[in-house]
Coordinates of C-alpha atoms in Angstrom, one line a residue:
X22 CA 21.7 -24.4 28.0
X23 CA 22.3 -20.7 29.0
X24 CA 19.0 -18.7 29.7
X25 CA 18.7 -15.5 27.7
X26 CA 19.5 -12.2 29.4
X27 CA 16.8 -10.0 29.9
X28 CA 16.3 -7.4 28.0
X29 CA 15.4 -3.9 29.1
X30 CA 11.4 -3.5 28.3
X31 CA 10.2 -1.2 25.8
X32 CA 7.3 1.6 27.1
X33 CA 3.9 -0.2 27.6
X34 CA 2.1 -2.1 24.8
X35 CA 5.4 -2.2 22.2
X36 CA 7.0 -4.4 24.8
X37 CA 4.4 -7.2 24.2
X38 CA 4.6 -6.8 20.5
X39 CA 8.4 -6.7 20.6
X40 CA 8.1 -10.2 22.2
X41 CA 6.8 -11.8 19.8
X42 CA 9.7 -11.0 17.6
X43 CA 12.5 -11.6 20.2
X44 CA 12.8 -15.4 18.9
X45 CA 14.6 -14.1 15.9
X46 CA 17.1 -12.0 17.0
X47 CA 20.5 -14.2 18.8
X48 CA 21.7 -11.6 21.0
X49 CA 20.6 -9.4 23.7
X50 CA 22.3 -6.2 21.6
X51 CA 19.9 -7.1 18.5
X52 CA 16.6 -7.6 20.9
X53 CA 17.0 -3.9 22.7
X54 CA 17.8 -2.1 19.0
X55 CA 14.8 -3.6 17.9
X56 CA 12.9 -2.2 21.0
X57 CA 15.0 1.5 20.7
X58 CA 14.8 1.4 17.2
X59 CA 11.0 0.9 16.9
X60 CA 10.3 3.4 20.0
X61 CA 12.6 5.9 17.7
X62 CA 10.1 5.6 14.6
X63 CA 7.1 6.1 16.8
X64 CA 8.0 9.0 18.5
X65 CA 6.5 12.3 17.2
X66 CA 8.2 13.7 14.2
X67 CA 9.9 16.9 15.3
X68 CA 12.9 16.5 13.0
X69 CA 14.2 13.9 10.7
X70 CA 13.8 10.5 11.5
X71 CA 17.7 9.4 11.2
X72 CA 19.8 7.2 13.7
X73 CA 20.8 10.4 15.5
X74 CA 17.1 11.4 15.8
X75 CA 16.2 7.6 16.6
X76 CA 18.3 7.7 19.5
X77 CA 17.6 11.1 20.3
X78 CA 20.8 12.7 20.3
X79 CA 22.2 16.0 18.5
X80 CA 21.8 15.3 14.6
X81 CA 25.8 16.2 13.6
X82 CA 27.6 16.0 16.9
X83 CA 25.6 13.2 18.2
X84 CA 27.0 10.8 15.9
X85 CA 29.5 9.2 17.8
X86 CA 27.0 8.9 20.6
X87 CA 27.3 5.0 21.9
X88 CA 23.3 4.9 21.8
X89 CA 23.7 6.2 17.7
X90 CA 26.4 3.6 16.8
X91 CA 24.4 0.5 18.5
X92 CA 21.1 1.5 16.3
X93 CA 24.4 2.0 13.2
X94 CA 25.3 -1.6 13.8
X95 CA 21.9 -3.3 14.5
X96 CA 21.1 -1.6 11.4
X97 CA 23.7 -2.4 9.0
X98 CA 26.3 -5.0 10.3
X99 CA 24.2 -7.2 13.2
X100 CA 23.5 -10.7 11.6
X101 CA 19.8 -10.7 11.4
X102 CA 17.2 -11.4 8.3
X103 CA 14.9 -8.8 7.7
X104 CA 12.9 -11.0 5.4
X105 CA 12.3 -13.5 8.6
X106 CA 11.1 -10.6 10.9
X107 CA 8.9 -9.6 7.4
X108 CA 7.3 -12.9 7.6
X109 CA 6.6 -13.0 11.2
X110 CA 4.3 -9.3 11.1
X111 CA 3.0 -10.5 8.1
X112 CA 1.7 -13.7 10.0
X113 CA 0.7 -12.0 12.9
X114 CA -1.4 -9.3 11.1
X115 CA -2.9 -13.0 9.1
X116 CA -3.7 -14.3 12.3
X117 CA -5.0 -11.7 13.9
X118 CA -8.9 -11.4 13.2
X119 CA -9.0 -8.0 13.2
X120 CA -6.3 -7.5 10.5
X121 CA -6.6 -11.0 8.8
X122 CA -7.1 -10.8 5.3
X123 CA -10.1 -12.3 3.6
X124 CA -11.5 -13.2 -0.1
X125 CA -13.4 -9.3 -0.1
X126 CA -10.4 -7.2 0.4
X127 CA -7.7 -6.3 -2.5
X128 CA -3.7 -6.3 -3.1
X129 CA -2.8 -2.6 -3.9
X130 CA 0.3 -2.8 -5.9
X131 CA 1.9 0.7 -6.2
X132 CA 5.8 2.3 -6.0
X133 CA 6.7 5.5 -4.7
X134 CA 10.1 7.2 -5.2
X135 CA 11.6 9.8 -2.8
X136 CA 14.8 12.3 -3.5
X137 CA 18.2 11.1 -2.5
X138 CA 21.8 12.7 -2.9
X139 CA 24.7 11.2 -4.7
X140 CA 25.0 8.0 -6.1
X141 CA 26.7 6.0 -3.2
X142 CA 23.9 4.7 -1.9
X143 CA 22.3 1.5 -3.7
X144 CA 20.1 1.9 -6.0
X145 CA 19.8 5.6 -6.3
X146 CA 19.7 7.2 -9.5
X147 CA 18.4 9.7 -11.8
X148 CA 14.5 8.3 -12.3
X149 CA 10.8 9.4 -12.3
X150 CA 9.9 10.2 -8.1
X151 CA 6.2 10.0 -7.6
X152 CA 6.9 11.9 -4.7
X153 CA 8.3 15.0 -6.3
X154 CA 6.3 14.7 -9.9
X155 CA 9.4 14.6 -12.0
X156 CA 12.9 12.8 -12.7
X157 CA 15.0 13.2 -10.1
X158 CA 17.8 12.0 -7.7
X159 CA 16.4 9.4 -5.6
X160 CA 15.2 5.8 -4.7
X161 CA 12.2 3.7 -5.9
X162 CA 10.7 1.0 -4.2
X163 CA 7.6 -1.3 -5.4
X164 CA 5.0 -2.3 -2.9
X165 CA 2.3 -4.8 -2.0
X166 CA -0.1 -3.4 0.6
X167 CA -3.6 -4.9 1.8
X168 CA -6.6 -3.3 2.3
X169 CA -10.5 -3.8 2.9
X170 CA -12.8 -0.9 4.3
X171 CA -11.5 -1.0 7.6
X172 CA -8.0 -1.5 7.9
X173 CA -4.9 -1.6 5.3
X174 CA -1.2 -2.6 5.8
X175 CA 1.9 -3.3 4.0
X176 CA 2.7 -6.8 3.0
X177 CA 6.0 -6.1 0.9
X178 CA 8.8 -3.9 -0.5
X179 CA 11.5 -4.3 -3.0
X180 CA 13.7 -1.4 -4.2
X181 CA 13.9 -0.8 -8.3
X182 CA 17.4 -1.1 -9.5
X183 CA 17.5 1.5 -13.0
X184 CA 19.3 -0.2 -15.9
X185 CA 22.0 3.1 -15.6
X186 CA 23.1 1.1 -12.1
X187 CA 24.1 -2.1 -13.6
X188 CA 27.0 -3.2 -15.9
X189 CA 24.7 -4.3 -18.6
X190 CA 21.9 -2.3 -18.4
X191 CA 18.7 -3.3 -19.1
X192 CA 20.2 -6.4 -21.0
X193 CA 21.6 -7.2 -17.1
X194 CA 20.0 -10.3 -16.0
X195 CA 20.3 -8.7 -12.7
X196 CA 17.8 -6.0 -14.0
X197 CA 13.7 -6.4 -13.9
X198 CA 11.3 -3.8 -14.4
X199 CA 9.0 -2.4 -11.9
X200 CA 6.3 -4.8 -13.6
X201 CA 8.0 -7.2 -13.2
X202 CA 8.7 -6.8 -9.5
X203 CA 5.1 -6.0 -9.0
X204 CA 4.2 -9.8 -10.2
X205 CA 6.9 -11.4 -7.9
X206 CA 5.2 -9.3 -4.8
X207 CA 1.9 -11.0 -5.7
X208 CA 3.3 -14.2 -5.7
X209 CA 5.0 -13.4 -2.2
X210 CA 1.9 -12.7 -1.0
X211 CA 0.2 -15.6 -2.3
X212 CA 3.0 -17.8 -0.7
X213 CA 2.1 -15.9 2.5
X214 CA -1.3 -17.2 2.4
X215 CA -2.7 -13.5 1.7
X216 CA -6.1 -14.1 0.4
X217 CA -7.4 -10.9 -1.2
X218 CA -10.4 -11.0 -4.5
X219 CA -8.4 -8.6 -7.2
X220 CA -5.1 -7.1 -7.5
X221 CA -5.5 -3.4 -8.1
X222 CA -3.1 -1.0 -9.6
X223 CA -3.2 2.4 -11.4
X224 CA -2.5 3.0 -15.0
X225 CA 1.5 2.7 -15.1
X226 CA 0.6 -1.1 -14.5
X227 CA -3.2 -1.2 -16.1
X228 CA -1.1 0.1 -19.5
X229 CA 1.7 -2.5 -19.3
X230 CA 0.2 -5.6 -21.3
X231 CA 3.3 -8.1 -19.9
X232 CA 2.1 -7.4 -16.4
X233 CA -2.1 -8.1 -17.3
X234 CA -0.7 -10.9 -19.4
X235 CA 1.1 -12.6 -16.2
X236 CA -1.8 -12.0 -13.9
X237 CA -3.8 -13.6 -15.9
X238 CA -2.1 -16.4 -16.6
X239 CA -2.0 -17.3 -13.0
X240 CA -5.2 -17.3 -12.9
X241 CA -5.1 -13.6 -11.2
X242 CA -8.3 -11.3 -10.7
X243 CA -7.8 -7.8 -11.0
X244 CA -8.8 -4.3 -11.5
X245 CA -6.2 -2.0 -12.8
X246 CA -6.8 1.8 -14.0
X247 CA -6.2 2.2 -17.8
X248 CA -5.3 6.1 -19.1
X249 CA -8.1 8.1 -20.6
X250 CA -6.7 8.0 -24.0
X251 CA -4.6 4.9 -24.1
X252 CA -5.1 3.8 -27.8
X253 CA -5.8 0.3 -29.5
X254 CA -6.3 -1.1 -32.7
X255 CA -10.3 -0.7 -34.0
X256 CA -11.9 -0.5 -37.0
X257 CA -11.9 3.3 -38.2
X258 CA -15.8 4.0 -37.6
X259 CA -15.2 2.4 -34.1
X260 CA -13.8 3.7 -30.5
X261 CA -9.8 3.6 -30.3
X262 CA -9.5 4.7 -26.7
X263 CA -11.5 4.4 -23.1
X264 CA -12.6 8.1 -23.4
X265 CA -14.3 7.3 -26.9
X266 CA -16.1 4.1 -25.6
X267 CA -17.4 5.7 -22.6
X268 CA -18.4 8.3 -25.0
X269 CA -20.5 5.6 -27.2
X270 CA -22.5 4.3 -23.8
X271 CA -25.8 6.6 -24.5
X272 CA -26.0 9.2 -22.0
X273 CA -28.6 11.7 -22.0
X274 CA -29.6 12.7 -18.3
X275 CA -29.9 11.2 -15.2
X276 CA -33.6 9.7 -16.3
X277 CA -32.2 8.2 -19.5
X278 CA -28.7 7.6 -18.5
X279 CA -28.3 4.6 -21.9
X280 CA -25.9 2.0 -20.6
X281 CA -25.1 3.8 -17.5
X282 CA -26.0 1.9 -13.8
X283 CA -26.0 4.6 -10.4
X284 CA -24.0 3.6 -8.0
X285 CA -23.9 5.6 -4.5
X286 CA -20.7 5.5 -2.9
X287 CA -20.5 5.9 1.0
X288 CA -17.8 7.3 3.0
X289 CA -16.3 7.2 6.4
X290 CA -17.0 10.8 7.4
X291 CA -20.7 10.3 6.8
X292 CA -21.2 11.9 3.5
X293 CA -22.2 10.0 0.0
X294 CA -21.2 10.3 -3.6
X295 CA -23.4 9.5 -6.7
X296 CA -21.0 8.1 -9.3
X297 CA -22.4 6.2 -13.0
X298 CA -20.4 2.9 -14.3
X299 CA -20.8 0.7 -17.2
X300 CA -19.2 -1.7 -19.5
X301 CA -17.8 -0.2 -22.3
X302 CA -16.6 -2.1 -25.5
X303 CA -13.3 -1.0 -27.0
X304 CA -11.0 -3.3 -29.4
X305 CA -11.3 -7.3 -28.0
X306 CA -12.3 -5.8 -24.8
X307 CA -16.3 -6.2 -23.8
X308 CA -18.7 -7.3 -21.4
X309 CA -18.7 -10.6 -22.3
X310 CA -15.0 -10.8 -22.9
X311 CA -12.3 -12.7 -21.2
X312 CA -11.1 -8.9 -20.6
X313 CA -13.9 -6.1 -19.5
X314 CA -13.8 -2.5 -19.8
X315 CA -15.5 -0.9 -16.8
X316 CA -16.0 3.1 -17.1
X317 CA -17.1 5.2 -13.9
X318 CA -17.5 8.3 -13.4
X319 CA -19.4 11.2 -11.3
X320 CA -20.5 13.0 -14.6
X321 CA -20.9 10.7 -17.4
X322 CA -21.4 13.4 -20.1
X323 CA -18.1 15.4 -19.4
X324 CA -16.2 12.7 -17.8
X325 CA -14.0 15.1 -15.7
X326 CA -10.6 13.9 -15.5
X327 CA -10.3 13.8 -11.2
X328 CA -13.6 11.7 -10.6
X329 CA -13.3 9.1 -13.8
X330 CA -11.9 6.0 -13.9
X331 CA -11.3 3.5 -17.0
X332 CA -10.9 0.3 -15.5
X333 CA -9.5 -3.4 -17.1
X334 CA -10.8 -6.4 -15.3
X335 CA -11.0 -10.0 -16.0
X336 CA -14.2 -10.4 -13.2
X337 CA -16.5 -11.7 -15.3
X338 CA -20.0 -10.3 -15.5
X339 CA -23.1 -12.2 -13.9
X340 CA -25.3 -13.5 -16.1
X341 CA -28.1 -11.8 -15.2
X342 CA -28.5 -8.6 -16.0
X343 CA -30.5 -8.0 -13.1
X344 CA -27.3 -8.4 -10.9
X345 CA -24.8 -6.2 -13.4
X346 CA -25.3 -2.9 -11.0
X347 CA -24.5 -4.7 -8.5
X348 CA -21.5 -5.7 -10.1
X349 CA -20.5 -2.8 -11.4
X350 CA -20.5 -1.4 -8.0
X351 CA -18.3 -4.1 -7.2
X352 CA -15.5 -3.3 -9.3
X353 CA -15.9 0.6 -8.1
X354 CA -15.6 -0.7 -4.8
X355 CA -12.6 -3.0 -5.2
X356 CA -10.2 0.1 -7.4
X357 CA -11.7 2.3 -4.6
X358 CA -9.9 1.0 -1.8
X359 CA -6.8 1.4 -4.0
X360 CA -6.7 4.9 -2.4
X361 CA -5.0 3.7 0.5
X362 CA -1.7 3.0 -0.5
X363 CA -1.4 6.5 -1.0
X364 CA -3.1 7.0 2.6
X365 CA 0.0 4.6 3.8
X366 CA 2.5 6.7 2.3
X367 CA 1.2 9.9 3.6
X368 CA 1.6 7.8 7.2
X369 CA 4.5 5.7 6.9
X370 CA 6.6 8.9 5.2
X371 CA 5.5 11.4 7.3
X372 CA 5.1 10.1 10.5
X373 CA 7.5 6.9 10.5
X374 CA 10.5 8.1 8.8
X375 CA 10.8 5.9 5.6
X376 CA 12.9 7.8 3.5
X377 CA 14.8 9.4 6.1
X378 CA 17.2 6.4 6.3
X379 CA 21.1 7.6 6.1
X380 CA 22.5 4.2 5.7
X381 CA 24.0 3.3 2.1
X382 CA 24.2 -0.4 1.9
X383 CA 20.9 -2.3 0.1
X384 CA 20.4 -4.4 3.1
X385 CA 20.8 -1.6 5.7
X386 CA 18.1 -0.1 3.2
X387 CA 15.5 -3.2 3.3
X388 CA 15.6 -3.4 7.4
X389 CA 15.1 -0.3 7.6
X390 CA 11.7 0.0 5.6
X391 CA 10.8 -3.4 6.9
X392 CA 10.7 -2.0 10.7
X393 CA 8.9 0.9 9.8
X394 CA 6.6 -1.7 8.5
X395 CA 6.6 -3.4 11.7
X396 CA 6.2 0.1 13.6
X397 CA 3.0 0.5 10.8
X398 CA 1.8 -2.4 12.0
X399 CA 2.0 -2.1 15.6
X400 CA -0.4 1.0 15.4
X401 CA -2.9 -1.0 13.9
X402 CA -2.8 -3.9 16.5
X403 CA -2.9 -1.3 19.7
X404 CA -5.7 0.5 17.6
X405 CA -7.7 -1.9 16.4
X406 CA -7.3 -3.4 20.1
X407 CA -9.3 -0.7 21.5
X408 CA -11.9 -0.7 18.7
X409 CA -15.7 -2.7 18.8
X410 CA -15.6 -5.6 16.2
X411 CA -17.3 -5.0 13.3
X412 CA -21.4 -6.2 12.9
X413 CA -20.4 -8.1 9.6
X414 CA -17.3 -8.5 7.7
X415 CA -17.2 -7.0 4.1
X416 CA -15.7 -10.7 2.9
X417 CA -19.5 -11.5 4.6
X418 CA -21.3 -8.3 3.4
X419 CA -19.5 -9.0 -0.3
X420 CA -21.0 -13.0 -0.1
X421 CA -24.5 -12.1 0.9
X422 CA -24.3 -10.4 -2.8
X423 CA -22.8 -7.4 -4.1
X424 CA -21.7 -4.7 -1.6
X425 CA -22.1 -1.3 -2.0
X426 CA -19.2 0.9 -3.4
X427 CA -17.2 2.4 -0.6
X428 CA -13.7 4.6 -0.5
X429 CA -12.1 7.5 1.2
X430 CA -11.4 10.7 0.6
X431 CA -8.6 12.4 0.8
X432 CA -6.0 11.7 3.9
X433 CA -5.1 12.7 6.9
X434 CA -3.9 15.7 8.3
X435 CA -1.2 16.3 11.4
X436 CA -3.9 16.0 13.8
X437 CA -3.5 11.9 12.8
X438 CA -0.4 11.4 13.8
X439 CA 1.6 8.3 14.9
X440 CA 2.6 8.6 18.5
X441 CA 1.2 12.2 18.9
X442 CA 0.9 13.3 22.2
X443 CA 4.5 12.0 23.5
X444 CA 7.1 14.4 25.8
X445 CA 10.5 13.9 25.4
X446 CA 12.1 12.9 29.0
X447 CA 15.7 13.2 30.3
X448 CA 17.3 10.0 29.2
X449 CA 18.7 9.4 25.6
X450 CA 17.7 5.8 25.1
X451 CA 14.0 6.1 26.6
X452 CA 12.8 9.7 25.7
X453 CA 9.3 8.4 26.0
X454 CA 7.4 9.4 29.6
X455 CA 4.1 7.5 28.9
X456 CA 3.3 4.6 26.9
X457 CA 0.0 5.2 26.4
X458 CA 1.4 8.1 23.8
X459 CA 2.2 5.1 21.2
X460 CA -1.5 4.3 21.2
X461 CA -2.3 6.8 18.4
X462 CA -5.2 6.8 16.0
X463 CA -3.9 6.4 12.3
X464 CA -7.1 5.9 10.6
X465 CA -9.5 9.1 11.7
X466 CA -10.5 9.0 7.9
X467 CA -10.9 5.3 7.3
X468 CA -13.8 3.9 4.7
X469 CA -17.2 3.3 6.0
X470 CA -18.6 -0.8 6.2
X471 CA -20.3 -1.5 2.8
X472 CA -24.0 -1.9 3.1
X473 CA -25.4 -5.3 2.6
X474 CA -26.9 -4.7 -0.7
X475 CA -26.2 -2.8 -3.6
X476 CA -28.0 0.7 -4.4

């Protein structure tokens, strides 16, 4: 048998994590665009993150540079799966034991839609862009991402086909809604061996009774946001929407807050948050239901709109009711760490280049977001490499019975930026000087540990 070629190294640490991919790619031409091609995503984002900026050349006359068409062929013609080099980060990250996931961390599912021109490219179309606020041009994809205190990553993305793309529209069998796709990425996971306690979503999915029905019926835990005045069927002198039943739950003050439990939320930049949950009863949702309504909020007598959640779970309540704030600051805790989807958005958009992609074809599309994912995950293992190991795991802190409610705030600004720090050198296919500049901190405003016991 003929030994492989060697391949030309990639700068410092992405060499050894390119490695462990190199199994999967036949030809010495596919190994080296994987290494230029991830080196292109990491380097600081001075312009768009296209093939001509990958490779570093001039964005329109650069084209027909040799370095721009090997990344255009690795990208859209080379024969390699993009699912197989999915599965392989995905393992690594599960076998890593500072990324692996455990029973007290949470599946985020979530899509995010970003503008694109024309209609050539697949699955474009007019549609609602989170991104942008509003229907517009562009492409959707629905995501899987986990996440505990400490560290989050992506597990999977699909794109959204709209029913306007296909022949038969939404009576296509090709078509499936963005619920629908959201239940097949839990199942992935699950296949994947991702072990997480609830799925958590926000309302577009919280509001779509097909997609609770399915969780549940595989035997799914989760915690998914429900809008403020979503209505349901109740007698007339009864609540008809989470804003009434948090409204029935007997607050007065602080000192005779009715149903209401304190909570104290911690977060990473050292400063604290005094929120109020409780189970609310609404319709054939109740504490002692198969389905619980769980209401939190910072101000239970106005219930402002930016620091109130309405949340459906099927966790079921402890029987004591000694243990119910401590449950209750459970379910905050697990829809809390929902905020980091958006957190990897913020990164994987504005540092890693996910929608800049100028390639048209739907599989062209899929490597591409699946080796920013692998760039994603890269900065975790080289940061998390440098890191101390946590005292106690929150899957531990979680068991030893009820951890305190934990989130983020906010996101991060340029200063926490992937690859910040690198110089651009004098060749076009390494432009990077020093590989310590891929090292770069992504998570300055990351949650703080959970206590070990409720407040």
């Amino acid at each position: 048998m003929t030994a492989r070629r060697s391949c030309p190294p990639a700068p410092g640490p992405l060499e050894d994590y390119a490695q462990q991919f190199d199994a999967l790619f036949s030809s010495l031409a596919q190994r080296r665009g994987l290494r230029d091609y991830l080196q292109g995503l990491l380097l600081p984002r001075d312009r768009n993150k296209t093939l001509t900026g990958l490779a570093g050349a001039e964005p329109i006359s650069g084209a027909q540079h040799r370095q721009v068409q090997r990344l255009q062929w690795f990208l859209s013609e080379s024969a390699w799966d993009h699912e197989v080099v999915n599965q392989r980060r995905v393992r690594l990250l599960r076998e890593d034991p500072a990324t692996a996931p455990h029973d007290g961390g949470v599946l985020v599912l979530d899509d995010t839609g970003d503008p694109k021109d024309g209609t050539a490219t697949a699955h474009v179309a007019r549609q609602y862009l989170g991104s942008v606020g509003k229907i517009d041009n562009g492409i959707v994809a629905v995501t899987s991402l986990w996440a505990d205190e400490r560290c989050y990553w992506p597990v999977h993305a699909v794109p959204y086909t709209p029913a306007s793309r296909l022949a038969g529209g939404e009576r296509d069998p090709r078509f499936k809604t963005k619920p629908r796709l959201a239940v097949e990425l839990v199942q992935a996971a699950q296949q994947a061996g991702i072990r997480f306690r609830a799925v958590v979503a926000d309302c577009f999915y919280g509001d779509n009774p097909g997609f609770t029905d399915a969780l549940a019926a595989a035997d799914i835990r989760f915690v998914l946001a429900l809008k403020p005045r979503k209505g349901t069927w109740a007698p007339a002198d009864q609540a008809h929407t989470p804003v009434e039943a948090a409204s029935e739950l007997g607050w007065r003050s602080p000192n005779r807050p009715g149903q209401w439990r304190r909570i104290q939320r911690r977060f990473r930049d050292g400063h604290s948050e005094t929120w109020w949950a409780a189970d609310a009863q609404l319709g054939g949702w109740g504490p002692d239901r198969r389905l619980r309504l769980v209401v939190a909020s910072t101000d239970p007598e106005r219930l402002p709109g930016h620091s109130s959640w309405y949340l459906l779970t099927n966790l079921p309540r402890p029987a004591s009711h000694r243990a119910q704030p401590a449950d209750l600051a459970d379910i905050v805790r697990l829809y809390g760490l929902r905020n980091w989807v958006e957190q990897g958005y913020k990164q994987v958009k504005g540092e890693l280049g996910w929608a800049d992609f100028q390639v048209r074809s739907d599989r062209a599309i899929r490597r591409h977001w699946a080796l920013v994912c692998c760039a994603f995950s890269f900065c975790w293992q080289a940061f998390l490499a440098e890191q101390p190991p946590a005292p106690q795991s929150q899957a531990a802190a979680t068991a030893a019975g009820g951890a305190q409610a934990t989130g983020h705030r906010g996101g991060t600004g340029r200063a926490a930026v992937v690859a910040s720090g690198a110089a651009p050198g004098a060749g076009l296919v390494d432009p990077m000087e020093h590989a310590a500049t891929l090292l770069a901190v992504m998570v300055t405003s990351a949650a703080a540990p959970a206590a070990a016991t409720a407040a």
